[in-house]
Short mmCIF file of C-alpha atoms in Angstrom, two decimals:
data_model
loop_
_atom_site.label_atom_id
_atom_site.label_comp_id
_atom_site.label_asym_id
_atom_site.label_seq_id
_atom_site.Cartn_x
_atom_site.Cartn_y
_atom_site.Cartn_z
CA UNK V 1 -54.97 -31.67 -11.66
CA UNK V 2 -55.42 -29.95 -14.99
CA UNK V 3 -57.36 -26.72 -15.34
CA UNK V 4 -57.81 -25.06 -18.70
CA UNK V 5 -59.58 -22.04 -17.25
CA UNK V 6 -59.07 -21.55 -13.54
CA UNK V 7 -61.48 -18.64 -13.12
CA UNK V 8 -64.15 -19.47 -15.72
CA UNK V 9 -63.98 -19.17 -19.47
CA UNK V 10 -61.37 -17.30 -21.43
CA UNK V 11 -60.82 -13.63 -20.66
CA UNK V 12 -63.01 -13.91 -17.57
CA UNK V 13 -66.26 -14.14 -19.55
CA UNK V 14 -69.17 -15.69 -17.67
CA UNK V 15 -69.78 -19.37 -18.28
CA UNK V 16 -70.09 -22.78 -16.70
CA UNK V 17 -67.27 -24.95 -15.36
CA UNK V 18 -67.39 -28.71 -14.95
CA UNK V 19 -65.19 -30.16 -12.20
CA UNK V 20 -64.93 -33.88 -12.86
CA UNK V 21 -62.97 -36.96 -11.75
CA UNK V 22 -63.72 -36.22 -8.07
CA UNK V 23 -63.02 -39.41 -6.12
CA UNK V 24 -65.23 -38.49 -3.16
CA UNK V 25 -67.53 -35.48 -2.94
CA UNK V 26 -68.95 -34.25 0.38
CA UNK V 27 -72.28 -32.60 -0.45
CA UNK V 28 -73.87 -32.47 3.04
CA UNK V 29 -77.10 -33.16 1.19
CA UNK V 30 -78.28 -36.75 0.77
CA UNK V 31 -81.89 -35.67 0.28
CA UNK V 32 -81.79 -33.63 -2.93
CA UNK V 33 -78.59 -34.92 -4.58
CA UNK V 34 -79.80 -38.08 -6.27
CA UNK V 35 -76.42 -39.84 -6.42
CA UNK V 36 -75.52 -39.12 -2.77
CA UNK V 37 -75.13 -41.86 -0.19
CA UNK V 38 -77.47 -41.73 2.77
CA UNK V 39 -75.89 -40.01 5.77
CA UNK V 40 -75.10 -36.47 6.87
CA UNK V 41 -72.18 -36.02 4.47
CA UNK V 42 -74.17 -37.10 1.42
CA UNK V 43 -71.06 -38.57 -0.21
CA UNK V 44 -70.97 -39.01 -3.97
CA UNK V 45 -68.27 -41.32 -5.35
CA UNK V 46 -66.66 -40.69 -8.75
CA UNK V 47 -68.49 -37.36 -8.81
CA UNK V 48 -68.72 -34.18 -10.80
CA UNK V 49 -69.91 -30.63 -10.11
CA UNK V 50 -70.98 -27.86 -12.47
CA UNK V 51 -70.39 -24.24 -11.43
CA UNK V 52 -72.32 -21.48 -13.15
CA UNK V 53 -71.65 -17.93 -12.05
CA UNK V 54 -71.39 -17.90 -8.27
CA UNK V 55 -73.67 -20.94 -7.78
CA UNK V 56 -73.66 -24.71 -8.01
CA UNK V 57 -75.69 -25.66 -11.08
CA UNK V 58 -75.44 -29.46 -11.01
CA UNK V 59 -74.08 -32.24 -8.78
CA UNK V 60 -73.94 -35.97 -9.45
CA UNK V 61 -72.05 -38.97 -10.76
CA UNK V 62 -69.27 -38.12 -13.17
CA UNK V 63 -70.67 -40.51 -15.76
CA UNK V 64 -73.84 -38.41 -15.95
CA UNK V 65 -72.19 -34.98 -16.00
CA UNK V 66 -73.55 -32.45 -18.50
CA UNK V 67 -71.39 -30.41 -20.86
CA UNK V 68 -69.97 -27.09 -19.69
CA UNK V 69 -67.97 -24.21 -21.13
CA UNK V 70 -64.76 -25.26 -19.38
CA UNK V 71 -63.51 -28.32 -17.55
CA UNK V 72 -61.35 -29.02 -14.51
CA UNK V 73 -59.96 -32.50 -13.88
CA UNK V 74 -59.80 -33.06 -10.12
CA UNK V 75 -57.38 -35.94 -10.61
CA UNK V 76 -59.14 -38.46 -8.38
CA UNK V 77 -59.09 -36.20 -5.32
CA UNK V 78 -61.68 -35.40 -2.67
CA UNK V 79 -63.84 -32.28 -2.65
CA UNK V 80 -65.92 -30.74 0.11
CA UNK V 81 -67.76 -27.47 0.76
CA UNK V 82 -65.69 -24.48 1.76
CA UNK V 83 -65.20 -24.31 5.51
CA UNK V 84 -67.51 -21.96 7.42
CA UNK V 85 -65.64 -20.29 10.29
CA UNK V 86 -68.48 -18.89 12.37
CA UNK V 87 -66.45 -17.51 15.30
CA UNK V 88 -63.34 -15.35 15.03
CA UNK V 89 -61.82 -12.15 16.43
CA UNK V 90 -59.73 -10.83 13.55
CA UNK V 91 -59.98 -7.07 14.09
CA UNK V 92 -57.11 -6.30 16.48
CA UNK V 93 -53.76 -4.62 16.90
CA UNK V 94 -50.58 -6.01 18.42
CA UNK V 95 -50.02 -9.58 19.52
CA UNK V 96 -49.72 -11.52 22.78
CA UNK V 97 -46.68 -13.67 22.18
CA UNK V 98 -45.32 -13.03 25.65
CA UNK V 99 -48.62 -14.03 27.25
CA UNK V 100 -48.65 -17.27 25.28
CA UNK V 101 -45.08 -18.08 26.29
CA UNK V 102 -45.90 -17.39 29.94
CA UNK V 103 -48.98 -19.61 29.72
CA UNK V 104 -46.93 -22.43 28.26
CA UNK V 105 -44.65 -21.97 31.26
CA UNK V 106 -47.51 -22.52 33.69
CA UNK V 107 -49.58 -19.36 34.01
CA UNK V 108 -53.33 -20.10 33.64
CA UNK V 109 -55.52 -18.39 31.05
CA UNK V 110 -57.99 -15.74 32.26
CA UNK V 111 -60.24 -13.27 30.45
CA UNK V 112 -58.10 -10.36 31.65
CA UNK V 113 -55.51 -10.66 28.89
CA UNK V 114 -58.02 -9.21 26.43
CA UNK V 115 -57.27 -5.77 27.86
CA UNK V 116 -53.74 -5.95 26.42
CA UNK V 117 -55.20 -6.24 22.93
CA UNK V 118 -57.69 -3.45 23.66
CA UNK V 119 -54.82 -1.05 24.33
CA UNK V 120 -53.01 -2.02 21.12
CA UNK V 121 -56.17 -1.89 19.02
CA UNK V 122 -57.14 1.57 20.22
CA UNK V 123 -53.64 2.80 19.33
CA UNK V 124 -53.67 1.30 15.82
CA UNK V 125 -54.76 3.26 12.76
CA UNK V 126 -57.52 2.14 10.43
CA UNK V 127 -55.08 1.13 7.69
CA UNK V 128 -53.08 -1.03 10.08
CA UNK V 129 -56.19 -2.78 11.39
CA UNK V 130 -57.53 -3.35 7.87
CA UNK V 131 -54.20 -4.75 6.63
CA UNK V 132 -53.96 -7.12 9.59
CA UNK V 133 -57.52 -8.32 9.03
CA UNK V 134 -56.99 -8.81 5.29
CA UNK V 135 -53.86 -10.87 5.97
CA UNK V 136 -55.74 -13.22 8.25
CA UNK V 137 -58.64 -13.53 5.79
CA UNK V 138 -56.20 -14.52 3.02
CA UNK V 139 -54.52 -16.97 5.36
CA UNK V 140 -57.85 -18.61 6.16
CA UNK V 141 -58.94 -18.68 2.52
CA UNK V 142 -55.79 -20.53 1.47
CA UNK V 143 -56.68 -23.18 4.05
CA UNK V 144 -60.17 -23.62 2.60
CA UNK V 145 -62.28 -21.17 4.63
CA UNK V 146 -64.70 -19.47 2.28
CA UNK V 147 -67.07 -17.90 4.85
CA UNK V 148 -65.89 -15.95 7.89
CA UNK V 149 -67.61 -14.32 10.83
CA UNK V 150 -65.63 -11.85 12.91
CA UNK V 151 -66.35 -9.63 15.89
CA UNK V 152 -65.53 -6.28 17.35
CA UNK V 153 -64.61 -6.30 21.04
CA UNK V 154 -61.09 -4.89 21.17
CA UNK V 155 -62.05 -1.21 21.06
CA UNK V 156 -64.64 -0.93 23.84
CA UNK V 157 -65.51 2.70 23.09
CA UNK V 158 -68.34 3.76 20.76
CA UNK V 159 -65.86 5.13 18.24
CA UNK V 160 -63.47 2.17 18.29
CA UNK V 161 -66.18 -0.47 18.21
CA UNK V 162 -67.97 1.21 15.30
CA UNK V 163 -64.77 1.61 13.28
CA UNK V 164 -63.92 -2.06 13.88
CA UNK V 165 -67.27 -3.14 12.48
CA UNK V 166 -66.99 -0.82 9.47
CA UNK V 167 -63.55 -2.22 8.63
CA UNK V 168 -64.66 -5.80 9.20
CA UNK V 169 -67.66 -5.43 6.90
CA UNK V 170 -65.30 -4.71 3.99
CA UNK V 171 -63.52 -8.04 4.41
CA UNK V 172 -65.77 -10.76 5.87
CA UNK V 173 -69.25 -12.15 5.30
CA UNK V 174 -70.66 -11.86 8.82
CA UNK V 175 -70.02 -9.11 11.40
CA UNK V 176 -70.79 -9.27 15.13
CA UNK V 177 -71.01 -6.48 17.70
CA UNK V 178 -69.10 -7.62 20.81
CA UNK V 179 -68.93 -4.45 22.86
CA UNK V 180 -69.55 -6.68 25.87
CA UNK V 181 -66.24 -8.53 25.58
CA UNK V 182 -64.71 -7.37 28.87
CA UNK V 183 -65.09 -4.29 31.05
CA UNK V 184 -62.34 -1.84 30.00
CA UNK V 185 -59.97 -0.38 32.62
CA UNK V 186 -61.68 3.00 32.70
CA UNK V 187 -64.88 1.29 33.92
CA UNK V 188 -63.20 -1.15 36.31
CA UNK V 189 -65.04 0.40 39.27
CA UNK V 190 -68.34 0.77 37.43
CA UNK V 191 -69.10 -2.37 35.38
CA UNK V 192 -72.84 -1.62 35.31
CA UNK V 193 -72.02 1.80 33.90
CA UNK V 194 -70.13 0.08 31.10
CA UNK V 195 -73.14 -2.15 30.42
CA UNK V 196 -75.21 1.04 30.11
CA UNK V 197 -72.69 2.34 27.55
CA UNK V 198 -72.62 -0.96 25.63
CA UNK V 199 -76.42 -1.13 25.49
CA UNK V 200 -76.87 2.59 24.79
CA UNK V 201 -74.54 4.96 22.88
CA UNK V 202 -72.14 2.19 21.81
CA UNK V 203 -74.96 0.02 20.48
CA UNK V 204 -76.42 3.04 18.67
CA UNK V 205 -73.08 3.57 16.91
CA UNK V 206 -72.57 -0.10 16.08
CA UNK V 207 -75.98 -1.58 15.24
CA UNK V 208 -76.05 -0.21 11.66
CA UNK V 209 -72.82 -2.08 10.85
CA UNK V 210 -73.52 -5.53 12.33
CA UNK V 211 -75.89 -8.47 11.95
CA UNK V 212 -75.17 -10.09 15.32
CA UNK V 213 -74.80 -9.15 19.00
CA UNK V 214 -72.55 -11.21 21.28
CA UNK V 215 -71.57 -11.16 24.96
CA UNK V 216 -68.81 -12.88 26.94
CA UNK V 217 -70.90 -14.35 29.75
CA UNK V 218 -68.12 -15.53 32.04
CA UNK V 219 -66.37 -14.85 35.31
CA UNK V 220 -64.03 -11.94 34.74
CA UNK V 221 -66.33 -10.59 32.04
CA UNK V 222 -70.17 -10.28 32.35
CA UNK V 223 -72.54 -12.07 34.69
CA UNK V 224 -75.96 -13.44 33.78
CA UNK V 225 -77.93 -10.27 34.49
CA UNK V 226 -75.49 -8.09 32.58
CA UNK V 227 -75.42 -10.52 29.67
CA UNK V 228 -79.21 -10.60 29.55
CA UNK V 229 -79.30 -6.80 29.34
CA UNK V 230 -76.81 -6.83 26.45
CA UNK V 231 -78.67 -9.48 24.49
CA UNK V 232 -82.06 -7.85 25.05
CA UNK V 233 -80.80 -4.45 23.91
CA UNK V 234 -79.16 -5.90 20.81
CA UNK V 235 -82.24 -7.91 19.91
CA UNK V 236 -84.38 -4.79 20.29
CA UNK V 237 -82.17 -3.13 17.65
CA UNK V 238 -82.62 -6.06 15.26
CA UNK V 239 -79.33 -7.85 15.97
CA UNK V 240 -79.44 -11.63 16.31
CA UNK V 241 -77.87 -12.98 19.54
CA UNK V 242 -74.80 -15.18 19.93
CA UNK V 243 -73.20 -15.98 23.29
CA UNK V 244 -69.70 -16.80 24.56
CA UNK V 245 -70.93 -19.47 26.98
CA UNK V 246 -69.46 -21.75 29.66
CA UNK V 247 -65.83 -21.50 28.56
CA UNK V 248 -63.98 -21.06 31.85
CA UNK V 249 -66.48 -22.69 34.18
CA UNK V 250 -70.18 -23.41 34.80
CA UNK V 251 -72.54 -20.50 34.34
CA UNK V 252 -75.76 -19.24 32.78
CA UNK V 253 -74.40 -18.59 29.27
CA UNK V 254 -75.76 -21.64 27.45
CA UNK V 255 -79.22 -21.30 28.96
CA UNK V 256 -79.25 -17.58 28.16
CA UNK V 257 -78.43 -18.45 24.57
CA UNK V 258 -81.44 -20.76 24.42
CA UNK V 259 -83.65 -18.21 26.20
CA UNK V 260 -82.84 -15.62 23.52
CA UNK V 261 -83.03 -18.12 20.64
CA UNK V 262 -79.38 -17.31 19.93
CA UNK V 263 -77.92 -18.67 16.72
CA UNK V 264 -75.05 -20.17 18.69
CA UNK V 265 -73.63 -20.79 22.13
CA UNK V 266 -69.87 -20.79 21.69
CA UNK V 267 -67.23 -22.73 23.69
CA UNK V 268 -69.64 -24.92 25.75
CA UNK V 269 -66.82 -26.54 27.71
CA UNK V 270 -68.44 -26.66 31.17
CA UNK V 271 -72.06 -27.71 30.68
CA UNK V 272 -74.51 -29.20 33.15
CA UNK V 273 -77.04 -31.83 32.13
CA UNK V 274 -79.68 -29.08 32.15
CA UNK V 275 -77.54 -26.99 29.79
CA UNK V 276 -77.22 -29.89 27.36
CA UNK V 277 -80.96 -30.63 27.53
CA UNK V 278 -81.75 -26.98 26.87
CA UNK V 279 -79.49 -26.89 23.81
CA UNK V 280 -80.89 -30.18 22.52
CA UNK V 281 -84.43 -28.79 22.65
CA UNK V 282 -83.58 -25.56 20.87
CA UNK V 283 -82.29 -24.43 17.51
CA UNK V 284 -79.17 -22.91 19.09
CA UNK V 285 -75.98 -24.45 17.69
CA UNK V 286 -73.17 -25.40 20.08
CA UNK V 287 -70.04 -24.02 18.44
CA UNK V 288 -66.93 -25.75 19.73
CA UNK V 289 -63.54 -24.08 19.48
CA UNK V 290 -60.78 -26.68 19.92
CA UNK V 291 -58.00 -24.26 19.04
CA UNK V 292 -58.75 -22.40 22.26
CA UNK V 293 -58.35 -25.44 24.49
CA UNK V 294 -55.23 -26.48 22.56
CA UNK V 295 -53.64 -23.04 23.05
CA UNK V 296 -54.61 -22.64 26.70
CA UNK V 297 -54.08 -26.24 27.88
CA UNK V 298 -57.67 -26.27 29.10
CA UNK V 299 -60.12 -29.19 29.15
CA UNK V 300 -61.76 -29.87 25.79
CA UNK V 301 -65.55 -29.77 25.44
CA UNK V 302 -67.22 -33.16 25.23
CA UNK V 303 -68.56 -33.19 21.68
CA UNK V 304 -69.66 -36.82 22.01
CA UNK V 305 -72.00 -35.88 24.90
CA UNK V 306 -73.57 -33.07 22.87
CA UNK V 307 -74.00 -35.15 19.73
CA UNK V 308 -75.51 -38.04 21.68
CA UNK V 309 -78.09 -35.65 23.12
CA UNK V 310 -79.06 -34.40 19.67
CA UNK V 311 -77.40 -30.96 19.88
CA UNK V 312 -76.31 -29.44 16.57
CA UNK V 313 -72.54 -28.90 16.74
CA UNK V 314 -70.31 -26.56 14.75
CA UNK V 315 -66.53 -26.21 14.74
CA UNK V 316 -64.73 -22.91 14.45
CA UNK V 317 -61.25 -21.50 14.98
CA UNK V 318 -61.91 -18.69 17.49
CA UNK V 319 -58.92 -17.08 15.78
CA UNK V 320 -57.72 -14.33 18.14
CA UNK V 321 -54.36 -13.08 19.40
CA UNK V 322 -54.75 -14.33 22.95
CA UNK V 323 -56.29 -17.77 23.34
CA UNK V 324 -56.44 -19.34 19.86
CA UNK V 325 -54.15 -17.79 17.29
CA UNK V 326 -54.95 -20.19 14.46
CA UNK V 327 -56.91 -19.57 11.28
CA UNK V 328 -56.78 -23.22 10.22
CA UNK V 329 -60.08 -25.08 10.07
CA UNK V 330 -58.29 -28.30 9.00
CA UNK V 331 -56.30 -28.09 12.23
CA UNK V 332 -59.51 -27.69 14.24
CA UNK V 333 -61.04 -30.70 12.47
CA UNK V 334 -58.03 -32.83 13.39
CA UNK V 335 -58.05 -31.72 17.04
CA UNK V 336 -61.80 -32.29 17.33
CA UNK V 337 -61.37 -35.87 16.14
CA UNK V 338 -58.35 -36.58 18.32
CA UNK V 339 -59.43 -34.80 21.52
CA UNK V 340 -63.20 -34.24 21.52
CA UNK V 341 -64.66 -37.59 20.58
CA UNK V 342 -65.85 -36.68 17.08
CA UNK V 343 -65.62 -38.98 14.08
CA UNK V 344 -63.98 -37.57 10.93
CA UNK V 345 -67.41 -37.37 9.28
CA UNK V 346 -68.91 -35.49 12.23
CA UNK V 347 -66.01 -33.04 12.37
CA UNK V 348 -66.13 -32.25 8.64
CA UNK V 349 -69.91 -31.74 8.81
CA UNK V 350 -69.49 -29.46 11.85
CA UNK V 351 -66.83 -27.39 10.07
CA UNK V 352 -69.03 -26.86 7.01
CA UNK V 353 -72.78 -27.37 7.42
CA UNK V 354 -72.56 -26.91 11.19
CA UNK V 355 -70.91 -23.52 10.78
CA UNK V 356 -73.56 -22.54 8.26
CA UNK V 357 -76.21 -23.44 10.82
CA UNK V 358 -74.46 -21.30 13.43
CA UNK V 359 -74.84 -18.39 10.99
CA UNK V 360 -78.38 -19.38 10.01
CA UNK V 361 -77.34 -19.71 6.40
CA UNK V 362 -78.59 -22.32 3.94
CA UNK V 363 -76.64 -21.10 0.91
CA UNK V 364 -73.23 -22.21 2.21
CA UNK V 365 -71.71 -25.28 3.85
CA UNK V 366 -73.08 -27.73 1.27
CA UNK V 367 -72.61 -28.63 -2.39
CA UNK V 368 -76.05 -28.79 -3.90
CA UNK V 369 -77.78 -27.02 -6.81
CA UNK V 370 -78.49 -23.40 -5.92
CA UNK V 371 -75.91 -23.19 -3.13
CA UNK V 372 -73.04 -20.74 -3.32
CA UNK V 373 -70.14 -22.24 -5.27
CA UNK V 374 -67.66 -22.50 -2.39
CA UNK V 375 -65.52 -25.61 -2.92
CA UNK V 376 -62.33 -27.08 -1.50
CA UNK V 377 -60.29 -29.69 -3.37
CA UNK V 378 -57.98 -31.76 -1.19
CA UNK V 379 -54.70 -33.31 -2.23
CA UNK V 380 -56.09 -36.59 -0.90
CA UNK V 381 -58.69 -39.16 -1.98
CA UNK V 382 -60.95 -38.68 1.07
CA UNK V 383 -62.04 -36.00 3.54
CA UNK V 384 -60.87 -38.36 6.30
CA UNK V 385 -57.30 -37.28 5.52
CA UNK V 386 -58.01 -33.95 7.24
CA UNK V 387 -57.83 -35.82 10.55
CA UNK V 388 -55.65 -38.70 9.36
CA UNK V 389 -52.81 -36.37 8.29
CA UNK V 390 -52.86 -33.50 10.83
CA UNK V 391 -50.72 -30.50 10.04
CA UNK V 392 -50.22 -31.46 6.39
CA UNK V 393 -51.26 -28.71 3.90
CA UNK V 394 -53.86 -30.75 2.03
CA UNK V 395 -55.87 -27.92 0.44
CA UNK V 396 -54.99 -28.06 -3.26
CA UNK V 397 -57.59 -25.66 -4.71
CA UNK V 398 -60.34 -23.34 -3.49
CA UNK V 399 -63.34 -21.83 -5.26
CA UNK V 400 -65.19 -18.97 -3.59
CA UNK V 401 -68.46 -17.71 -5.09
CA UNK V 402 -67.58 -19.61 -8.24
CA UNK V 403 -64.12 -18.07 -8.71
CA UNK V 404 -60.99 -20.15 -8.43
CA UNK V 405 -59.03 -18.28 -5.74
CA UNK V 406 -56.30 -20.82 -5.17
#
């Protein structure tokens, strides 16, 4: 690949960049990109893209490409939208290596391990938390993730939750208040009292710094009534709901997500037929997190069942120190294809446009005129190689908001 001007025109002046000689371009838009093949990926063969500022200005066949101020030769490689990681927990202190090793030796995963990270996060200073977060954001970006959501949930006091959100907002696109992650030790005998805190003073401290409200509706965390109270309080403060739903067993999480018109129900491993029907008849996205099942040796969600029912599916990393310590969206694509019944096309769509849907964004997750210029160039001729060659570092170049960042 040749690149005369990796970050625009000379000396950083604003201008347009033509990326040409793209063997296969995933646009996720077969309706408005004239050269795109019919189908959800909207593939364009022998394609070109023009970037202007932080936006896509033109997409089409390379033979019809307009002139631009600078030119990048993609060298006959594949290009796709930047990955959209719509579920992560990157604001934390410490690690849980010992817990992982014990789990790999036979101990089952439970929600209780979160409390270990809560203790370490409370003890960490702001600079330490920010540096840890920034490291993980860079790690994800180098693997093609150009949009990240992350949550609080490891402080569980008004002060610690609010500082987590303030720090997160300096580093990621989307910030979620997850005060209702687990009940902290000091409220072990009064879980309803903790719900009152999370829906009262803690929410007051956190709402100005977040777009979303989330709750871990699960045994060992919050039951249906408690989760409903959390979602209702967050919605009343203008936060849009998301739900950790049906990860460890059957429960009301997915149906609560639909009831509250949540942007996403995340995990969705143990779903009844009624849960699937409810999701299929809603605009709530089912966000599947294969890294979690991989790291906990738990059953994988049945993506095929959801897709057959017409549910919109997203893929995300769930990057966190306890149950899914991966920031790699390519890894999650490969696992989803191998273990969850998804085709390579479905998995790539879910990791890009699906994630955008889970964040209710239309400016990301696709390569179409007017969209944000977030692009990933693979060292491969097709997006299928993400599943075909698992574990291989295929990301050759990344543009984020029009800037070449790798």
